[in-house]
Coordinates of C-alpha atoms in Angstrom, one line a residue:
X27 CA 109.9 84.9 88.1
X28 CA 109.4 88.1 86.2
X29 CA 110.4 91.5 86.4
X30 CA 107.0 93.6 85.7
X31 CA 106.8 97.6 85.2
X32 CA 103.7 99.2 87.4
X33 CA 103.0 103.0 86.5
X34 CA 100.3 104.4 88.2
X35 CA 100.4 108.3 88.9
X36 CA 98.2 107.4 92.5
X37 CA 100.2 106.2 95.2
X38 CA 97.8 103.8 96.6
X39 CA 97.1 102.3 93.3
X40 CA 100.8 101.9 92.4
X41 CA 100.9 100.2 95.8
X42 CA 98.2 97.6 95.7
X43 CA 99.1 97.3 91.7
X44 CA 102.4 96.4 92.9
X45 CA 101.8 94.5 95.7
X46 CA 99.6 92.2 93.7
X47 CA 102.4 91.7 91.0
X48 CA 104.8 90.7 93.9
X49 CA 101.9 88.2 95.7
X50 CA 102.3 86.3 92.3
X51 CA 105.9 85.9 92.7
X52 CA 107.4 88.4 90.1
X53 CA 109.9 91.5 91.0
X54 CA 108.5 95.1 90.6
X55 CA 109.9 98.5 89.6
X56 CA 107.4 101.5 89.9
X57 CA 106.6 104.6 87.9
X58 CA 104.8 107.5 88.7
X59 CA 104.0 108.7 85.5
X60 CA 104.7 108.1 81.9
X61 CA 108.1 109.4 81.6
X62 CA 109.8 107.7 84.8
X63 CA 108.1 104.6 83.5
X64 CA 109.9 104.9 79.9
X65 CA 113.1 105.4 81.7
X66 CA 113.5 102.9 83.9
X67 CA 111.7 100.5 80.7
X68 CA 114.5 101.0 78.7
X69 CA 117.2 100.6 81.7
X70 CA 115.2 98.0 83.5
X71 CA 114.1 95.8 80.4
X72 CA 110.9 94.3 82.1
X73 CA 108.6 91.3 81.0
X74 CA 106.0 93.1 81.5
X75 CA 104.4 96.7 81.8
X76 CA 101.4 97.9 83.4
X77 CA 100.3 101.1 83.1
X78 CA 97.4 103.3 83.7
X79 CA 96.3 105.8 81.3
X80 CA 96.0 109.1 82.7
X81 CA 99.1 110.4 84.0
X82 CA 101.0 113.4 84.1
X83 CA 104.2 114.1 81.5
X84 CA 103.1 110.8 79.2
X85 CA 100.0 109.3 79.4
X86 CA 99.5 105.3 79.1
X87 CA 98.3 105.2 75.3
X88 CA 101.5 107.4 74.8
X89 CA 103.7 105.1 76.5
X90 CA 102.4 102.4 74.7
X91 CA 103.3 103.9 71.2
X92 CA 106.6 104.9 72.8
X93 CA 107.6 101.4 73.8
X94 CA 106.5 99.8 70.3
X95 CA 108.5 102.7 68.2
X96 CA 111.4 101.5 70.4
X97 CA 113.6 98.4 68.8
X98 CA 114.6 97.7 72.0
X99 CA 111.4 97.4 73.7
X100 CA 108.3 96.5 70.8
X101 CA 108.0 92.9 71.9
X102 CA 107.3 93.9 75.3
X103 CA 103.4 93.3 76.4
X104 CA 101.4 96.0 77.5
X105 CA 98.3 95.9 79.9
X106 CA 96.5 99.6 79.9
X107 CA 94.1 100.2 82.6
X108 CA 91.8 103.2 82.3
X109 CA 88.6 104.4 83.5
X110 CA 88.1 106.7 80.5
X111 CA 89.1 104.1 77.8
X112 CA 85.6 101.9 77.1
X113 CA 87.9 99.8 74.6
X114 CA 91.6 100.6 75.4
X115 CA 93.4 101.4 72.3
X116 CA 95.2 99.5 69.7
X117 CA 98.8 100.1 70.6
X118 CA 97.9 98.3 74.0
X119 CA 98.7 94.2 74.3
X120 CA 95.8 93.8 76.8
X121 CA 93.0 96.1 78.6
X122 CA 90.9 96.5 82.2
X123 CA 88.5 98.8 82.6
X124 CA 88.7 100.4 85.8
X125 CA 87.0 99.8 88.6
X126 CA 88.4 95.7 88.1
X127 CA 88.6 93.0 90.5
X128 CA 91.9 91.7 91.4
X129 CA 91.2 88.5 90.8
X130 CA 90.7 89.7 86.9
X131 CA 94.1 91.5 87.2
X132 CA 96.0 88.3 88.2
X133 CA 94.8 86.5 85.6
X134 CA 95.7 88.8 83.0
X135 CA 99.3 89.4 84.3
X136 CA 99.7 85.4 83.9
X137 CA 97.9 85.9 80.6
X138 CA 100.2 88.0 79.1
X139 CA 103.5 86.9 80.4
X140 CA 102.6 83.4 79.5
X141 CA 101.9 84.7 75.9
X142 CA 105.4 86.8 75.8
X143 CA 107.6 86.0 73.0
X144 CA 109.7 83.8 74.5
X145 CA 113.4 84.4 75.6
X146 CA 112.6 87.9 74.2
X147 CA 112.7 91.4 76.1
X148 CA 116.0 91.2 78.0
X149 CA 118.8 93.1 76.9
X150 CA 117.6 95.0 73.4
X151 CA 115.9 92.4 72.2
X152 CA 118.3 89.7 72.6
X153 CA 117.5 85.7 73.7
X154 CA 119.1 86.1 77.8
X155 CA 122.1 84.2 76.9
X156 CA 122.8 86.0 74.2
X157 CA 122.7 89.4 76.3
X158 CA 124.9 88.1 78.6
X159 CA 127.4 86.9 76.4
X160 CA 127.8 90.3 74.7
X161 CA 127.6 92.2 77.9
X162 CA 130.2 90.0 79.1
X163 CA 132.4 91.3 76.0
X164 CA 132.8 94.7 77.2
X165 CA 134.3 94.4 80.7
X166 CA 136.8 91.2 78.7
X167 CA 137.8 93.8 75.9
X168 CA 138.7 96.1 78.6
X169 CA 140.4 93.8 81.0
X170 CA 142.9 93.2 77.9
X171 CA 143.6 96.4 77.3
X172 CA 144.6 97.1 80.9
X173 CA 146.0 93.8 80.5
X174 CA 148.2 95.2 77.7
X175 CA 149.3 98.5 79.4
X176 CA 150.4 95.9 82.5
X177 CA 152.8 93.8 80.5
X178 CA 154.4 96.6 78.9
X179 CA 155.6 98.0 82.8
X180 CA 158.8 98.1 84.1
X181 CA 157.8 96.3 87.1
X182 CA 155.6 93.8 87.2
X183 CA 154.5 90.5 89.0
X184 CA 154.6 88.0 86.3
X185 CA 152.7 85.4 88.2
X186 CA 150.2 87.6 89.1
X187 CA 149.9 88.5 85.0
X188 CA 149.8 85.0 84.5
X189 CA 146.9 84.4 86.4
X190 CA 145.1 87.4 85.3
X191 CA 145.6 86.2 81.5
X192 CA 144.1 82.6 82.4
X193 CA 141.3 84.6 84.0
X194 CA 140.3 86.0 80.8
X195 CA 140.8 83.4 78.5
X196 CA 138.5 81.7 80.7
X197 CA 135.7 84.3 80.6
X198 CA 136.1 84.8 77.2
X199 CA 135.8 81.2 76.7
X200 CA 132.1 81.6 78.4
X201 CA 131.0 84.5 76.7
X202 CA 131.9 82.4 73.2
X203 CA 130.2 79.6 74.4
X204 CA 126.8 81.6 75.6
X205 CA 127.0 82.8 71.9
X206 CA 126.6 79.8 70.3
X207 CA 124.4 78.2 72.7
X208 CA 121.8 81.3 71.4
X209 CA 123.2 81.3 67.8
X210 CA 125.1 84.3 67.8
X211 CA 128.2 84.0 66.2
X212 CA 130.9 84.7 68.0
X213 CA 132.7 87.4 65.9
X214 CA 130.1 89.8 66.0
X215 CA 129.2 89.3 70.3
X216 CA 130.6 93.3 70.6
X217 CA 130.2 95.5 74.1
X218 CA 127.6 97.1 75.3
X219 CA 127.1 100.0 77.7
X220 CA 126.6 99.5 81.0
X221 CA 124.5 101.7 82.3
X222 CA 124.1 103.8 83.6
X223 CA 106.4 95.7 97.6
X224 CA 97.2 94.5 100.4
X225 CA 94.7 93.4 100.7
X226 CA 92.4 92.0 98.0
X227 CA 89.6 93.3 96.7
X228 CA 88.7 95.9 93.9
X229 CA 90.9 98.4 92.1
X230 CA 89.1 101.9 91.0

């Protein structure tokens, strides 16, 4: 299963778009234009993006060049659909011609996913265990510092600081070992921010 971007600036495009994505077996997020689909790209971190061209505040092509320019992002494919577009442009990974039939769409959304970089596009670029090992870091950096601040109370239930110190050293013993596993070396796994559902038939 796959998490796949759909930006479409008409609702009932965006809706059968989706709902053929979903049919396939993959999660969805929607956009209703350029911008909003930028956003929740770089939140999100999708497989895949599908986007139309025309649309308000940041048109497809635009998008496109965004997501490439972004480090975080560039190894994300692209599918551009447009009805104004004969050839689709360069900065796109694949291209439909509106009106297209849905059997066409399918197949290139398991096109393209299947030709994804692999391991790539989760997490700023990073392999998925990799991600998780240096998200994990933050939350464990800041667990010891409130661990810290515990010990040096007045009152406090050393059992219960005994157990929250094994529960640590056992998280950060996972977060090490996801690091390896994906080649990352240990001493450089730092924090990261946390941040912030038709029928078939034709599309035109």
């Amino acid at each position: 299963m796959s998490l796949v971007l759909v930006a479409d600036d008409e609702p009932a495009v965006l809706e059968v778009l989706s709902q053929v994505v979903e049919d396939l077996g993959h999660d969805v997020v929607k956009a209703r234009d350029g911008e909003e689909a930028l956003a929740l790209a770089r939140t999100r971190r999708p497989h895949l993006v599908v986007t139309d061209h025309m649309m308000p505040r940041l048109s497809g092509v635009e998008l496109c060049r965004r997501l490439k320019r972004d480090p975080d992002l560039h190894g994300v494919p692209v599918i551009l659909l447009s009805a104004v577009l004969p050839q689709g442009a360069p900065e796109a990974d694949a291209f439909l011609h509106k009106p297209f039939e849905i059997t066409d769409f399918e197949a290139l959304i398991h096109k393209s996913l299947m030709d994804a970089p692999k391991g790539a596009a989760v997490g700023g670029g990073l392999p998925l265990g990799a991600w998780a090992a240096r998200a994990l870091q933050g939350p464990l950096d800041e667990a010891r510092r409130q661990l810290r601040r515990l010990e040096a109370g007045a009152s406090v239930d050393a059992a219960a600081l005994e157990v929250l110190h094994a529960q640590l050293e056992s998280m950060a013993s996972v977060a090490t070992e996801l690091a390896r596993q994906q080649g990352v070396e240990p001493s450089v796994v730092r924090s990261v921010p946390f941040g912030v559902r038709l029928p078939k038939g034709g599309v035109s």
